[in-house]
PDB file of C-alpha atoms in Angstrom:
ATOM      1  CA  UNK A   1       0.000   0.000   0.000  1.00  0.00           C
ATOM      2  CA  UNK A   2       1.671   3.142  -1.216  1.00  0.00           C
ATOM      3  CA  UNK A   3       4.892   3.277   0.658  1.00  0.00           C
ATOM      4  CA  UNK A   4       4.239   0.648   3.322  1.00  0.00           C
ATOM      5  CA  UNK A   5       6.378  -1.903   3.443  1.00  0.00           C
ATOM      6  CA  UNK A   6       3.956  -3.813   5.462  1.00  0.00           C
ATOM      7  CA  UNK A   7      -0.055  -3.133   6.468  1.00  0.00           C
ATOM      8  CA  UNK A   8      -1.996  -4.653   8.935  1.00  0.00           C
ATOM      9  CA  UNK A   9      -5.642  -3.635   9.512  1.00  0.00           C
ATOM     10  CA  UNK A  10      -8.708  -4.710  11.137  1.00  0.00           C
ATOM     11  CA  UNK A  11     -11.822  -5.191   9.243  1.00  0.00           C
ATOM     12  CA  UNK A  12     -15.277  -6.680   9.412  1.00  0.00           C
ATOM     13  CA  UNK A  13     -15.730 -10.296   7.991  1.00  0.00           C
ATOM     14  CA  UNK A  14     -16.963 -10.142   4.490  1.00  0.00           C
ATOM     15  CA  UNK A  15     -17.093  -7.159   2.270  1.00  0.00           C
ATOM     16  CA  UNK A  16     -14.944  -5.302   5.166  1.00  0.00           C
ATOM     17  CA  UNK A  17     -12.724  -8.123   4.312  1.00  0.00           C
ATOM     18  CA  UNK A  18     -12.490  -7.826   0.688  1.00  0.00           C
ATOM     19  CA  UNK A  19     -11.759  -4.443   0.354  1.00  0.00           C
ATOM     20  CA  UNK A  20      -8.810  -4.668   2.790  1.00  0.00           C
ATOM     21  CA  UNK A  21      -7.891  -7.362   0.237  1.00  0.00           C
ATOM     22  CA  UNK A  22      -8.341  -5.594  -2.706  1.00  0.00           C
ATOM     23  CA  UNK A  23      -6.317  -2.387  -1.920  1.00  0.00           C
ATOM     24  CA  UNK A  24      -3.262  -4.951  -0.632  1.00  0.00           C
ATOM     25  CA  UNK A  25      -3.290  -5.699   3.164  1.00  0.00           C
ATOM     26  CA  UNK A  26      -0.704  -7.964   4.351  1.00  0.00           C
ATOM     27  CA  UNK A  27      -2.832  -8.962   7.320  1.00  0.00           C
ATOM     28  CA  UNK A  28      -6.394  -8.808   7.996  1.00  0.00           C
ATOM     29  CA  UNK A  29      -7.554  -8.915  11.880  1.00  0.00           C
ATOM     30  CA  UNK A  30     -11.242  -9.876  12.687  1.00  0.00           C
ATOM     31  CA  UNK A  31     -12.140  -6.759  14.942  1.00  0.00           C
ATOM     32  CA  UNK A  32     -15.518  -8.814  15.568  1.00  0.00           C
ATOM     33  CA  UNK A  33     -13.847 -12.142  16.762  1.00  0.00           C
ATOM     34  CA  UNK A  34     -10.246 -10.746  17.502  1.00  0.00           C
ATOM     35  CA  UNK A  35      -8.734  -8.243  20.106  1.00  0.00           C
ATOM     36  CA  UNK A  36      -6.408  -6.386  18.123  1.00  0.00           C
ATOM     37  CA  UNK A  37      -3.992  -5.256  20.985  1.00  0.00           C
ATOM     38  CA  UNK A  38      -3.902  -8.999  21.705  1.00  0.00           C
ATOM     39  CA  UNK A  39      -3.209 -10.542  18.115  1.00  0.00           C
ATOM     40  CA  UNK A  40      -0.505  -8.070  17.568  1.00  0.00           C
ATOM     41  CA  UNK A  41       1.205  -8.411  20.934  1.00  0.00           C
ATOM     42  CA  UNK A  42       5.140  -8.169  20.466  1.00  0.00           C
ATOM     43  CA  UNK A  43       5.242  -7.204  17.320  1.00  0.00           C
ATOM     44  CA  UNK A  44       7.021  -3.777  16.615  1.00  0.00           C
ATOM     45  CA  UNK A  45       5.312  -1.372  13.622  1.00  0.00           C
ATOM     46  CA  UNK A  46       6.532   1.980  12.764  1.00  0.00           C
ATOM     47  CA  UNK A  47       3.471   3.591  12.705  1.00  0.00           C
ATOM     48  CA  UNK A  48      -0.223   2.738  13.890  1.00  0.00           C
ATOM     49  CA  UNK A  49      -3.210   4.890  12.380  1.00  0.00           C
ATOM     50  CA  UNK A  50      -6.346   5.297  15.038  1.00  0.00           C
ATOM     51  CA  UNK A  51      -9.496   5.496  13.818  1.00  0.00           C
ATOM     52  CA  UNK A  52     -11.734   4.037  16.866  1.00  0.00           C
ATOM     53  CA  UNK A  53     -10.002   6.040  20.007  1.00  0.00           C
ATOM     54  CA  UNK A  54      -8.047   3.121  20.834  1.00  0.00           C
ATOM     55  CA  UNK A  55      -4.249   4.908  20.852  1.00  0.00           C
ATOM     56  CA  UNK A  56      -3.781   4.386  24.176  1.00  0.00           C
ATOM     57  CA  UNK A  57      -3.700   0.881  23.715  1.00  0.00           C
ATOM     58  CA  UNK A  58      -1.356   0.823  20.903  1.00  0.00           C
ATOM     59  CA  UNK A  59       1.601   2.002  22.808  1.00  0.00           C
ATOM     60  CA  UNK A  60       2.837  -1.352  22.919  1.00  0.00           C
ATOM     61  CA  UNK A  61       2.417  -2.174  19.185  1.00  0.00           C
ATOM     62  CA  UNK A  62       5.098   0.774  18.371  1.00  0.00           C
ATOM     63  CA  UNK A  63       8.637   1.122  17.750  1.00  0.00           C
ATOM     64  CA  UNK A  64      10.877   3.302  19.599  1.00  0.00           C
ATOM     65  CA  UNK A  65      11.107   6.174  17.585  1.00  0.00           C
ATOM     66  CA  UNK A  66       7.530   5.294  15.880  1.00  0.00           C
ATOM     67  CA  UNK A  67       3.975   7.767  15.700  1.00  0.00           C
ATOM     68  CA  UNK A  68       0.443   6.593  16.983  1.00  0.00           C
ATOM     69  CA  UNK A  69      -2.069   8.784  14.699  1.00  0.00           C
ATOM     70  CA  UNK A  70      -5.251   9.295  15.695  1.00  0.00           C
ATOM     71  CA  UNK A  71      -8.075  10.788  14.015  1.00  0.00           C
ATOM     72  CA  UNK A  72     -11.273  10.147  16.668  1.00  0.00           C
ATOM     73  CA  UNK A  73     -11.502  10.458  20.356  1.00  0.00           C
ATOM     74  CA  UNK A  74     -11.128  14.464  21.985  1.00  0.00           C
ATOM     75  CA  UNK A  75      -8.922  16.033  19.545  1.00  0.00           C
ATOM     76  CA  UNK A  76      -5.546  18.219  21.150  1.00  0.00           C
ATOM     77  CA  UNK A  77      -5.951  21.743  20.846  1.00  0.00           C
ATOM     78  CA  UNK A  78      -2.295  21.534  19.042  1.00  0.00           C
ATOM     79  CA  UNK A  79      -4.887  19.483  16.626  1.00  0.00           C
ATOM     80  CA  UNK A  80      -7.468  22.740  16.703  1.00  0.00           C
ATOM     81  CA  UNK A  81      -4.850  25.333  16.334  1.00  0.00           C
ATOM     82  CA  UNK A  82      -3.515  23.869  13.590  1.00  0.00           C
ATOM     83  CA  UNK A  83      -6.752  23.055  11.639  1.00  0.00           C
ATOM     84  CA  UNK A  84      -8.357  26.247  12.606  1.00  0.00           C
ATOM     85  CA  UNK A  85      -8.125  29.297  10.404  1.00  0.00           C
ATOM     86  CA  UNK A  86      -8.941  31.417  13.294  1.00  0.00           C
ATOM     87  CA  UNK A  87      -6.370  30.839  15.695  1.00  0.00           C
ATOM     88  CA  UNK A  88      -6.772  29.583  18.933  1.00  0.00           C
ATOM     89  CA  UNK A  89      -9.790  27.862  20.717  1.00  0.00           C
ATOM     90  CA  UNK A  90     -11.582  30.274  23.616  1.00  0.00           C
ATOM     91  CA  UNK A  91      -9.929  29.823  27.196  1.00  0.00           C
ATOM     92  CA  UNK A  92     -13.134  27.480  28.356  1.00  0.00           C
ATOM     93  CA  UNK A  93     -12.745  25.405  25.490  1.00  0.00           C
ATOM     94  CA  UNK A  94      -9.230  25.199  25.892  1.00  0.00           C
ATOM     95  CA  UNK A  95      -9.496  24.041  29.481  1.00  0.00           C
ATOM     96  CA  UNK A  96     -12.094  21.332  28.705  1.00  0.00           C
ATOM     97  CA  UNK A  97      -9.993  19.673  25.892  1.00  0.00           C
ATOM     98  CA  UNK A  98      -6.771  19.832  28.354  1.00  0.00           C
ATOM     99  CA  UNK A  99      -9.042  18.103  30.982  1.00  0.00           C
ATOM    100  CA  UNK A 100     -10.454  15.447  28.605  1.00  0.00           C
ATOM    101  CA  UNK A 101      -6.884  14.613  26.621  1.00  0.00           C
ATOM    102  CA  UNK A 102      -5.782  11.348  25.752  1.00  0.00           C
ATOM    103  CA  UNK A 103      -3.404  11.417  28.436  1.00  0.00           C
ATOM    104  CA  UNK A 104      -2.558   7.524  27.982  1.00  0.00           C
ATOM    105  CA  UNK A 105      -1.939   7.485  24.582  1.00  0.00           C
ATOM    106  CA  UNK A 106       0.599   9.768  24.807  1.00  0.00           C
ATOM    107  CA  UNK A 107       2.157   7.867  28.021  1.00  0.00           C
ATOM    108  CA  UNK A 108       1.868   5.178  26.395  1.00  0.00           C
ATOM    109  CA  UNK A 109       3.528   6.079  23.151  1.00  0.00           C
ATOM    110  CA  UNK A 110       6.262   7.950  25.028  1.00  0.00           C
ATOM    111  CA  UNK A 111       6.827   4.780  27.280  1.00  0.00           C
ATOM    112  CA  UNK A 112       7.542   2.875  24.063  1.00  0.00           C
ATOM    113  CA  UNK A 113       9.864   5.741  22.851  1.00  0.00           C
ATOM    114  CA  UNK A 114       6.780   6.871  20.524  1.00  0.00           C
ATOM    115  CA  UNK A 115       5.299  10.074  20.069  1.00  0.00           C
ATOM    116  CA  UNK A 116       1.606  10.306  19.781  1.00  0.00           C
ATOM    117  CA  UNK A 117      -0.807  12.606  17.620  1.00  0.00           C
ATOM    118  CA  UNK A 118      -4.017  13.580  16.700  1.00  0.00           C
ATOM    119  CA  UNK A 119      -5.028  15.285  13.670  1.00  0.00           C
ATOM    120  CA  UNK A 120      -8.160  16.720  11.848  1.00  0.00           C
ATOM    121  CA  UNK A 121      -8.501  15.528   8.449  1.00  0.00           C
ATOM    122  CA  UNK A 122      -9.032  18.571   6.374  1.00  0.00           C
ATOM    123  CA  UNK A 123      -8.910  18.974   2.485  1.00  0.00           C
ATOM    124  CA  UNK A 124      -5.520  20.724   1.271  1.00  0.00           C
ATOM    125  CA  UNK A 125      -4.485  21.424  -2.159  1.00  0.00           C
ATOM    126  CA  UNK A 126      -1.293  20.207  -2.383  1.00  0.00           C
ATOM    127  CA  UNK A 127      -2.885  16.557  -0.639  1.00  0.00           C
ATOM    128  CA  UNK A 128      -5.750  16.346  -2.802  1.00  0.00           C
ATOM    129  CA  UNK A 129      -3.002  16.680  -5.923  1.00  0.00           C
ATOM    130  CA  UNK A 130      -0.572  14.364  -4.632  1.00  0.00           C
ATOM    131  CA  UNK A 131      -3.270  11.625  -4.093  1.00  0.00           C
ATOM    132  CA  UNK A 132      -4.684  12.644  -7.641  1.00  0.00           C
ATOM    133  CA  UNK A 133      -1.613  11.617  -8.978  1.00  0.00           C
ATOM    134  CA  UNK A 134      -1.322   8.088  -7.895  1.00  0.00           C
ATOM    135  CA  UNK A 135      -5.264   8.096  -8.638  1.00  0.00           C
ATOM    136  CA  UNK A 136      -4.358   8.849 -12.201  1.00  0.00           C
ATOM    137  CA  UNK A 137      -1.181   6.429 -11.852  1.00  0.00           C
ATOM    138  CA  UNK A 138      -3.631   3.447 -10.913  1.00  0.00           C
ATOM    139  CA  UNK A 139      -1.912   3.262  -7.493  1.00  0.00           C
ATOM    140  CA  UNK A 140      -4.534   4.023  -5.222  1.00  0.00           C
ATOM    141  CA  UNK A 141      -8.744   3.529  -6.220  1.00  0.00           C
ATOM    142  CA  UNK A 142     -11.915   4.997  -4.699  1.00  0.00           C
ATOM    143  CA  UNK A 143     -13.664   2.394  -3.275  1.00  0.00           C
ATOM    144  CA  UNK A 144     -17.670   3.550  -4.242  1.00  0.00           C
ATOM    145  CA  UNK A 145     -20.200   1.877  -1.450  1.00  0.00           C
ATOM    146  CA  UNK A 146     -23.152   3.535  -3.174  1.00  0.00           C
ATOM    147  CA  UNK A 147     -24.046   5.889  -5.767  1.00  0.00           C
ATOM    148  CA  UNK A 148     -27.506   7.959  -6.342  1.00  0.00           C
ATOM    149  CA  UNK A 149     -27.871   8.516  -9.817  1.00  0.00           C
ATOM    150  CA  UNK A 150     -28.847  12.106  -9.541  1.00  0.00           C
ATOM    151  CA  UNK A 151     -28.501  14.822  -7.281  1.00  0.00           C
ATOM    152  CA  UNK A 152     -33.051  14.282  -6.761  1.00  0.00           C
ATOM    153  CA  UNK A 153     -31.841  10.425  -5.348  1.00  0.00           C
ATOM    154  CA  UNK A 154     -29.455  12.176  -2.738  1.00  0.00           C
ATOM    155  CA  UNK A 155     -31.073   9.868  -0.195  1.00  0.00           C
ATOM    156  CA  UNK A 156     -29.930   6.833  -0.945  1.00  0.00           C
ATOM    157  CA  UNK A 157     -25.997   8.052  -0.623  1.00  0.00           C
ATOM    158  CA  UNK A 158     -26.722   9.867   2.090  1.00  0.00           C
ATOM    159  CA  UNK A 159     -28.946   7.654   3.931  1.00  0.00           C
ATOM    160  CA  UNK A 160     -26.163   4.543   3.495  1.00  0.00           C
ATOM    161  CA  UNK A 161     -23.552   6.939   4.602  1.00  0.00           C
ATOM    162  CA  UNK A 162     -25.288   8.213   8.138  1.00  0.00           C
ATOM    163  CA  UNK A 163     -25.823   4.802   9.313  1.00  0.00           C
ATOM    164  CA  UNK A 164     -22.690   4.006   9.582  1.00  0.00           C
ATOM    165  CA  UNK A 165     -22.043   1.279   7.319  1.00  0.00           C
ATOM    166  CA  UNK A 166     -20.654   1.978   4.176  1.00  0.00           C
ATOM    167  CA  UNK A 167     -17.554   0.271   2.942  1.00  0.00           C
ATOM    168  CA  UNK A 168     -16.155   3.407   0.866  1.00  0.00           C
ATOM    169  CA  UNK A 169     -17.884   6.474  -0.512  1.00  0.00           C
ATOM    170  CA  UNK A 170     -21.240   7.586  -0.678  1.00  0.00           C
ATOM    171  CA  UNK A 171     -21.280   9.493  -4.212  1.00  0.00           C
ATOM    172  CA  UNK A 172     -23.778  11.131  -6.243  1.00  0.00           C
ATOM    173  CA  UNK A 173     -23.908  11.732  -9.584  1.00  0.00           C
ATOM    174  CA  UNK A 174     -24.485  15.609 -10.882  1.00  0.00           C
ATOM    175  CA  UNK A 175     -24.483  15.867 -14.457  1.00  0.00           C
TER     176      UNK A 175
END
């Protein structure tokens, strides 16, 4: 997968399953069936990408000198300020995000010799054009979960795409 030497990711059985197959995982954890933290036990990767607020549990799972990413769970206000375009969050906001931080993820990851981060994804220019190219290149592929065929059938994207379910993107089609 791009410039991974290595992936390992957890996915549902079935369709979960066989996209994670498609796009190239190495190894393919049951999250149903399978602790994660558990499976992966002594094993040392360079990086570990959080998408279900579990970074405090991946401390273990990370090489010295490795990054625990995390994009759910109370964001930093390092994470705010930086995705913010108008500067820094109000003192009362700024006091409840420093009382409800991830504060063992990132004693975790420093334990392990780790650093730990989270970030807002955010559209960007220069990303969207770097990913275009290996779109064009045939490296990466959307994965489409469901279409509506015109912006009057926005429902059925956007109804597959609240509940939580869909296995890629929820698209519709404006002519």
């Amino acid at each position: 997968m791009l410039k991974a030497s290595h992936v390992t990711t957890t996915a549902s059985p079935g369709a979960g399953t066989d996209i994670c197959n498609k796009v190239g995982a190495d190894r393919i954890i049951d999250y149903r069936s399978e602790d994660v933290v558990k499976v992966l036990a002594g094993e040392d990767f360079d990086m570990a990408f959080d998408t279900m607020n579990q970074a405090a549990e991946f401390g273990g799972l990370i090489k010295n000198g490795g990054k625990i990413v995390s994009i759910s769970g109370t964001p930093t206000i390092e994470a705010i300020e930086s995705a913010s375009k108008f500067g820094s969050p109000s003192l009362l906001v700024r006091a409840f995000m420093f009382m409800s931080r991830n504060r063992a993820a990132e004693k975790n990851a420093k334990k392990a010799g780790a650093t730990w981060e989270y970030i807002f994804m955010k559209p960007d220019g220069n990303d969207l054009a770097e990913i275009a190219k290996y779109v064009e290149s045939g490296d990466i592929a959307p994965i489409i979960d469901t279409e509506a065929s015109s912006l009057d059938d926005f429902a059925v994207a956007a109804d597959k795409l609240f509940s939580g379910r869909a296995k890629g993107k929820c698209v519709i089609k404006v002519a």
